[in-house]
PDB file of C-alpha atoms in Angstrom:
ATOM      1  CA  MET A 236      -1.076  57.190  30.782  1.00 45.00           C
ATOM      2  CA  GLY A 237       2.614  57.073  30.063  1.00 47.00           C
ATOM      3  CA  SER A 238       4.675  54.736  27.990  1.00 47.00           C
ATOM      4  CA  GLY A 239       2.352  51.781  28.620  1.00 47.00           C
ATOM      5  CA  SER A 240      -0.400  53.276  26.486  1.00 47.00           C
ATOM      6  CA  GLU A 241       2.056  54.044  23.711  1.00 47.00           C
ATOM      7  CA  HIS A 242       2.869  50.346  23.270  1.00 49.00           C
ATOM      8  CA  GLY A 243      -0.727  49.135  23.607  1.00 48.00           C
ATOM      9  CA  LEU A 244      -0.357  47.795  27.164  1.00 49.00           C
ATOM     10  CA  THR A 245      -2.862  48.311  29.949  1.00 51.00           C
ATOM     11  CA  GLU A 246      -1.839  49.199  33.469  1.00 52.00           C
ATOM     12  CA  ARG A 247      -1.872  45.497  34.420  1.00 51.00           C
ATOM     13  CA  GLY A 248       0.639  44.674  31.659  1.00 49.00           C
ATOM     14  CA  GLU A 249      -1.840  42.978  29.303  1.00 50.00           C
ATOM     15  CA  GLN A 250      -1.642  43.709  25.617  1.00 51.00           C
ATOM     16  CA  ARG A 251      -4.704  45.232  24.099  1.00 54.00           C
ATOM     17  CA  GLU A 252      -5.531  45.481  20.452  1.00 54.00           C
ATOM     18  CA  ARG A 253      -5.142  48.856  18.851  1.00 57.00           C
ATOM     19  CA  VAL A 254      -8.339  50.036  17.273  1.00 54.00           C
ATOM     20  CA  PRO A 255      -7.955  52.467  14.376  1.00 56.00           C
ATOM     21  CA  VAL A 256      -9.729  55.741  14.820  1.00 57.00           C
ATOM     22  CA  GLY A 257     -12.025  57.231  12.204  1.00 55.00           C
ATOM     23  CA  ALA A 258     -15.343  56.862  10.490  1.00 52.00           C
ATOM     24  CA  SER A 259     -14.342  53.795   8.473  1.00 58.00           C
ATOM     25  CA  ALA A 260     -12.617  52.061  11.373  1.00 56.00           C
ATOM     26  CA  VAL A 261     -14.262  48.705  12.104  1.00 60.00           C
ATOM     27  CA  PRO A 262     -12.804  46.436  14.771  1.00 61.00           C
ATOM     28  CA  ARG A 263     -11.396  43.288  13.135  1.00 67.00           C
ATOM     29  CA  HIS A 264     -11.422  39.850  14.643  1.00 69.00           C
ATOM     30  CA  ARG A 265      -7.853  38.614  15.004  1.00 73.00           C
ATOM     31  CA  VAL A 266      -7.138  35.129  13.664  1.00 74.00           C
ATOM     32  CA  ARG A 267      -4.973  32.960  15.888  1.00 76.00           C
ATOM     33  CA  LEU A 268      -2.565  30.945  13.796  1.00 79.00           C
ATOM     34  CA  ASP A 269      -1.516  28.703  16.674  1.00 80.00           C
ATOM     35  CA  GLN A 270      -5.007  27.241  17.125  1.00 80.00           C
ATOM     36  CA  PRO A 271      -7.111  25.206  14.690  1.00 79.00           C
ATOM     37  CA  ARG A 272      -9.961  26.962  13.021  1.00 79.00           C
ATOM     38  CA  ALA A 273     -13.432  26.074  14.286  1.00 77.00           C
ATOM     39  CA  PRO A 274     -15.307  23.862  11.820  1.00 75.00           C
ATOM     40  CA  ARG A 275     -17.858  25.693   9.736  1.00 77.00           C
ATOM     41  CA  ARG A 276     -21.392  24.494   9.536  1.00 78.00           C
ATOM     42  CA  SER A 277     -22.145  23.175   6.100  1.00 77.00           C
ATOM     43  CA  ARG A 278     -25.457  23.766   4.438  1.00 80.00           C
ATOM     44  CA  LEU A 279     -25.028  20.593   2.404  1.00 79.00           C
ATOM     45  CA  PRO A 280     -26.335  17.312   3.793  1.00 80.00           C
ATOM     46  CA  GLU A 281     -23.751  15.216   5.611  1.00 80.00           C
ATOM     47  CA  TYR A 282     -22.961  11.666   4.479  1.00 78.00           C
ATOM     48  CA  ASP A 283     -20.496   8.925   5.219  1.00 83.00           C
ATOM     49  CA  PRO A 284     -17.981   8.884   2.331  1.00 83.00           C
ATOM     50  CA  GLU A 285     -16.985   5.288   3.040  1.00 86.00           C
ATOM     51  CA  ALA A 286     -20.585   4.025   2.918  1.00 87.00           C
ATOM     52  CA  PHE A 287     -21.228   6.036  -0.239  1.00 85.00           C
ATOM     53  CA  GLY A 288     -18.058   4.610  -1.800  1.00 86.00           C
ATOM     54  CA  ARG A 289     -19.133   1.043  -0.992  1.00 89.00           C
ATOM     55  CA  PHE A 290     -22.546   1.785  -2.510  1.00 88.00           C
ATOM     56  CA  SER A 291     -20.918   3.140  -5.678  1.00 87.00           C
ATOM     57  CA  GLU A 292     -18.746   0.031  -5.969  1.00 89.00           C
ATOM     58  CA  ARG A 293     -21.830  -2.202  -5.704  1.00 90.00           C
ATOM     59  CA  ILE A 294     -23.558  -0.186  -8.439  1.00 89.00           C
ATOM     60  CA  ALA A 295     -20.444  -0.290 -10.636  1.00 88.00           C
ATOM     61  CA  ARG A 296     -20.214  -4.072 -10.161  1.00 89.00           C
ATOM     62  CA  LEU A 297     -23.874  -4.426 -11.141  1.00 89.00           C
ATOM     63  CA  LEU A 298     -23.506  -2.179 -14.213  1.00 87.00           C
ATOM     64  CA  GLY A 299     -20.485  -4.143 -15.372  1.00 83.00           C
ATOM     65  CA  THR A 300     -22.270  -7.493 -15.653  1.00 89.00           C
ATOM     66  CA  GLY A 301     -23.953  -9.215 -18.554  1.00 92.00           C
ATOM     67  CA  ARG A 302     -27.065  -9.674 -16.416  1.00 93.00           C
ATOM     68  CA  PHE A 303     -27.553  -5.889 -16.266  1.00 92.00           C
ATOM     69  CA  ILE A 304     -27.247  -5.587 -20.060  1.00 93.00           C
ATOM     70  CA  VAL A 305     -29.769  -8.388 -20.592  1.00 95.00           C
ATOM     71  CA  TRP A 306     -32.283  -6.885 -18.136  1.00 94.00           C
ATOM     72  CA  MET A 307     -31.780  -3.395 -19.575  1.00 93.00           C
ATOM     73  CA  THR A 308     -32.417  -4.726 -23.078  1.00 94.00           C
ATOM     74  CA  VAL A 309     -35.542  -6.599 -21.948  1.00 96.00           C
ATOM     75  CA  ILE A 310     -36.921  -3.480 -20.219  1.00 94.00           C
ATOM     76  CA  ILE A 311     -36.291  -1.271 -23.262  1.00 94.00           C
ATOM     77  CA  ILE A 312     -37.914  -3.796 -25.622  1.00 95.00           C
ATOM     78  CA  MET A 313     -40.954  -4.113 -23.330  1.00 94.00           C
ATOM     79  CA  TRP A 314     -41.144  -0.297 -23.085  1.00 93.00           C
ATOM     80  CA  VAL A 315     -41.063   0.152 -26.854  1.00 93.00           C
ATOM     81  CA  VAL A 316     -43.472  -2.727 -27.562  1.00 93.00           C
ATOM     82  CA  TRP A 317     -45.950  -1.477 -24.940  1.00 92.00           C
ATOM     83  CA  ASN A 318     -45.890   2.103 -26.205  1.00 91.00           C
ATOM     84  CA  VAL A 319     -46.308   1.003 -29.834  1.00 92.00           C
ATOM     85  CA  SER A 320     -48.890  -1.788 -29.535  1.00 91.00           C
ATOM     86  CA  ALA A 321     -50.925  -0.861 -26.420  1.00 89.00           C
ATOM     87  CA  PRO A 322     -54.243   1.038 -26.747  1.00 90.00           C
ATOM     88  CA  ALA A 323     -53.730   4.795 -27.106  1.00 88.00           C
ATOM     89  CA  ASP A 324     -55.159   5.675 -23.684  1.00 90.00           C
ATOM     90  CA  LEU A 325     -52.740   3.205 -21.930  1.00 90.00           C
ATOM     91  CA  ARG A 326     -49.559   4.442 -23.636  1.00 90.00           C
ATOM     92  CA  PHE A 327     -47.406   6.626 -21.407  1.00 90.00           C
ATOM     93  CA  ASP A 328     -44.585   7.426 -23.896  1.00 90.00           C
ATOM     94  CA  HIS A 329     -45.604   8.001 -27.509  1.00 87.00           C
ATOM     95  CA  TYR A 330     -43.517   7.321 -30.606  1.00 84.00           C
ATOM     96  CA  PRO A 331     -40.440   9.532 -30.295  1.00 86.00           C
ATOM     97  CA  PHE A 332     -40.024   7.888 -26.838  1.00 91.00           C
ATOM     98  CA  ILE A 333     -38.896  11.099 -25.168  1.00 93.00           C
ATOM     99  CA  PHE A 334     -39.523   9.736 -21.678  1.00 93.00           C
ATOM    100  CA  LEU A 335     -37.407   6.633 -22.460  1.00 93.00           C
ATOM    101  CA  THR A 336     -34.619   8.881 -23.742  1.00 94.00           C
ATOM    102  CA  LEU A 337     -34.857  10.971 -20.577  1.00 94.00           C
ATOM    103  CA  MET A 338     -34.700   7.860 -18.351  1.00 94.00           C
ATOM    104  CA  LEU A 339     -31.685   6.461 -20.223  1.00 94.00           C
ATOM    105  CA  SER A 340     -29.914   9.824 -20.046  1.00 95.00           C
ATOM    106  CA  LEU A 341     -30.641  10.075 -16.331  1.00 94.00           C
ATOM    107  CA  GLN A 342     -29.356   6.552 -15.755  1.00 92.00           C
ATOM    108  CA  ALA A 343     -26.182   7.305 -17.743  1.00 92.00           C
ATOM    109  CA  SER A 344     -25.612  10.611 -15.953  1.00 93.00           C
ATOM    110  CA  TYR A 345     -25.673   8.821 -12.590  1.00 91.00           C
ATOM    111  CA  ALA A 346     -23.873   5.669 -13.715  1.00 90.00           C
ATOM    112  CA  ALA A 347     -20.794   7.445 -15.102  1.00 91.00           C
ATOM    113  CA  PRO A 348     -19.846   9.296 -11.874  1.00 90.00           C
ATOM    114  CA  LEU A 349     -20.578   6.229  -9.757  1.00 89.00           C
ATOM    115  CA  ILE A 350     -18.312   4.120 -11.967  1.00 89.00           C
ATOM    116  CA  LEU A 351     -15.575   6.786 -11.807  1.00 91.00           C
ATOM    117  CA  LEU A 352     -15.872   6.931  -8.017  1.00 90.00           C
ATOM    118  CA  ALA A 353     -15.558   3.152  -7.805  1.00 90.00           C
ATOM    119  CA  GLN A 354     -12.502   3.283 -10.100  1.00 91.00           C
ATOM    120  CA  ASN A 355     -10.915   6.001  -7.977  1.00 91.00           C
ATOM    121  CA  ARG A 356     -11.409   3.898  -4.849  1.00 91.00           C
ATOM    122  CA  GLN A 357      -9.896   0.906  -6.628  1.00 91.00           C
ATOM    123  CA  ASP A 358      -6.950   3.077  -7.740  1.00 92.00           C
ATOM    124  CA  ASP A 359      -6.407   4.160  -4.140  1.00 91.00           C
ATOM    125  CA  ARG A 360      -6.451   0.539  -2.988  1.00 92.00           C
ATOM    126  CA  ASP A 361      -4.060  -0.436  -5.783  1.00 94.00           C
ATOM    127  CA  ARG A 362      -1.726   2.408  -4.838  1.00 94.00           C
ATOM    128  CA  VAL A 363      -1.632   1.243  -1.210  1.00 94.00           C
ATOM    129  CA  THR A 364      -1.106  -2.366  -2.321  1.00 95.00           C
ATOM    130  CA  HIS A 365       1.726  -1.372  -4.671  1.00 95.00           C
ATOM    131  CA  GLU A 366       3.362   0.661  -1.912  1.00 95.00           C
ATOM    132  CA  GLN A 367       3.181  -2.299   0.486  1.00 95.00           C
ATOM    133  CA  GLU A 368       4.551  -4.642  -2.186  1.00 96.00           C
ATOM    134  CA  ARG A 369       7.381  -2.199  -2.926  1.00 95.00           C
ATOM    135  CA  LYS A 370       8.315  -2.062   0.762  1.00 95.00           C
ATOM    136  CA  GLN A 371       8.133  -5.858   0.991  1.00 96.00           C
ATOM    137  CA  ASN A 372      10.372  -6.170  -2.066  1.00 96.00           C
ATOM    138  CA  GLU A 373      12.877  -3.745  -0.541  1.00 96.00           C
ATOM    139  CA  ARG A 374      12.912  -5.821   2.664  1.00 95.00           C
ATOM    140  CA  SER A 375      13.358  -9.029   0.649  1.00 96.00           C
ATOM    141  CA  ILE A 376      16.245  -7.509  -1.322  1.00 96.00           C
ATOM    142  CA  ALA A 377      17.904  -6.311   1.890  1.00 95.00           C
ATOM    143  CA  ASP A 378      17.482  -9.781   3.449  1.00 95.00           C
ATOM    144  CA  THR A 379      18.895 -11.441   0.331  1.00 95.00           C
ATOM    145  CA  GLU A 380      21.902  -9.124   0.299  1.00 95.00           C
ATOM    146  CA  TYR A 381      22.507  -9.802   3.991  1.00 95.00           C
ATOM    147  CA  LEU A 382      22.318 -13.572   3.472  1.00 94.00           C
ATOM    148  CA  THR A 383      24.646 -13.311   0.456  1.00 94.00           C
ATOM    149  CA  ARG A 384      27.222 -11.446   2.534  1.00 94.00           C
ATOM    150  CA  GLU A 385      26.893 -14.007   5.339  1.00 93.00           C
ATOM    151  CA  ILE A 386      27.369 -16.930   2.937  1.00 91.00           C
ATOM    152  CA  ALA A 387      30.419 -15.235   1.400  1.00 90.00           C
ATOM    153  CA  ALA A 388      31.873 -14.709   4.890  1.00 89.00           C
ATOM    154  CA  LEU A 389      31.244 -18.375   5.743  1.00 87.00           C
ATOM    155  CA  ARG A 390      32.950 -19.503   2.535  1.00 83.00           C
ATOM    156  CA  MET A 391      35.943 -17.334   3.291  1.00 83.00           C
ATOM    157  CA  GLY A 392      36.025 -18.710   6.841  1.00 78.00           C
ATOM    158  CA  LEU A 393      35.741 -22.300   5.614  1.00 75.00           C
ATOM    159  CA  GLY A 394      38.668 -21.720   3.262  1.00 72.00           C
ATOM    160  CA  GLU A 395      40.884 -21.328   6.338  1.00 70.00           C
ATOM    161  CA  VAL A 396      39.423 -24.303   8.262  1.00 71.00           C
ATOM    162  CA  ALA A 397      41.030 -27.729   7.929  1.00 70.00           C
ATOM    163  CA  THR A 398      38.652 -30.198   6.345  1.00 74.00           C
ATOM    164  CA  ARG A 399      38.604 -33.966   6.871  1.00 79.00           C
ATOM    165  CA  ASP A 400      40.033 -34.645   3.404  1.00 81.00           C
ATOM    166  CA  TRP A 401      42.870 -32.173   3.943  1.00 79.00           C
ATOM    167  CA  ILE A 402      43.763 -33.738   7.339  1.00 84.00           C
ATOM    168  CA  ARG A 403      43.631 -37.252   5.799  1.00 86.00           C
ATOM    169  CA  SER A 404      45.989 -36.235   2.985  1.00 88.00           C
ATOM    170  CA  GLU A 405      48.366 -34.600   5.450  1.00 87.00           C
ATOM    171  CA  LEU A 406      48.412 -37.768   7.605  1.00 90.00           C
ATOM    172  CA  GLN A 407      49.041 -39.947   4.534  1.00 92.00           C
ATOM    173  CA  ASP A 408      51.946 -37.701   3.573  1.00 91.00           C
ATOM    174  CA  LEU A 409      53.374 -38.046   7.106  1.00 91.00           C
ATOM    175  CA  VAL A 410      53.028 -41.865   6.996  1.00 92.00           C
ATOM    176  CA  LYS A 411      54.829 -41.970   3.632  1.00 90.00           C
ATOM    177  CA  GLU A 412      57.556 -39.736   4.973  1.00 89.00           C
ATOM    178  CA  MET A 413      58.016 -41.980   8.037  1.00 89.00           C
ATOM    179  CA  VAL A 414      58.159 -45.100   5.867  1.00 88.00           C
ATOM    180  CA  GLU A 415      60.797 -43.477   3.676  1.00 86.00           C
ATOM    181  CA  GLN A 416      62.861 -42.445   6.712  1.00 85.00           C
ATOM    182  CA  ARG A 417      62.676 -45.984   8.115  1.00 84.00           C
ATOM    183  CA  ALA A 418      63.897 -47.367   4.817  1.00 83.00           C
ATOM    184  CA  LEU A 419      66.817 -44.932   4.762  1.00 81.00           C
ATOM    185  CA  PHE A 420      67.740 -45.294   8.427  1.00 79.00           C
ATOM    186  CA  PRO A 421      67.119 -48.849   9.603  1.00 72.00           C
ATOM    187  CA  ALA A 422      66.575 -49.310  13.313  1.00 67.00           C
ATOM    188  CA  ASP A 423      69.422 -50.330  15.718  1.00 65.00           C
ATOM    189  CA  PRO A 424      69.519 -54.131  16.484  1.00 59.00           C
ATOM    190  CA  SER A 425      70.070 -53.442  20.195  1.00 60.00           C
ATOM    191  CA  HIS A 426      66.963 -51.314  20.153  1.00 56.00           C
ATOM    192  CA  ARG A 427      65.036 -54.257  18.653  1.00 56.00           C
ATOM    193  CA  ARG A 428      66.200 -56.487  21.484  1.00 56.00           C
ATOM    194  CA  ASP A 429      64.836 -54.016  24.005  1.00 54.00           C
ATOM    195  CA  GLU A 430      61.478 -54.022  22.244  1.00 55.00           C
ATOM    196  CA  GLY A 431      61.389 -57.858  22.375  1.00 55.00           C
ATOM    197  CA  ASP A 432      62.071 -57.894  26.108  1.00 56.00           C
ATOM    198  CA  ARG A 433      59.098 -55.713  26.791  1.00 53.00           C
TER     199      ARG A 433
END
């Protein structure tokens, strides 16, 4: 076959997989790392996590109200009173109230995970909210710093601009200076005659 068979190539130049020889040699399926793995079929029932999460939040909201405590207390009192005072053939849970204990344990065993799931969802929402608030605060700080720099630049620029008060004071100084020069150097009488002729 030549050198092609030594390197695992067929005559057409395609690479073929080397199969080990021997009694214990079993061909292995090669896993491609550049392609996603096909989803496995689950034997568990499928459910919508978002719908289940909303359901757990509703249950947690109900369990966290005073109304639930009042109704739970009323049901337990009715249960105990019925199983103590009803005729013996109508009682369904006799004195140690084992069935009541079982029902309360079952309710607690379901309520605790549902409440934890609702809290986890609320924590996730809080984390997203805090992240958005942190980004908003960073943007606000950056905007504030930018505006502070702009105001400082405007103040520096205004320091070099002539204001109305400064121009007024400069003009008053010039008028005073002219009055003083006129007092020191009176005008020529011939010049006054020319002004009168005009």
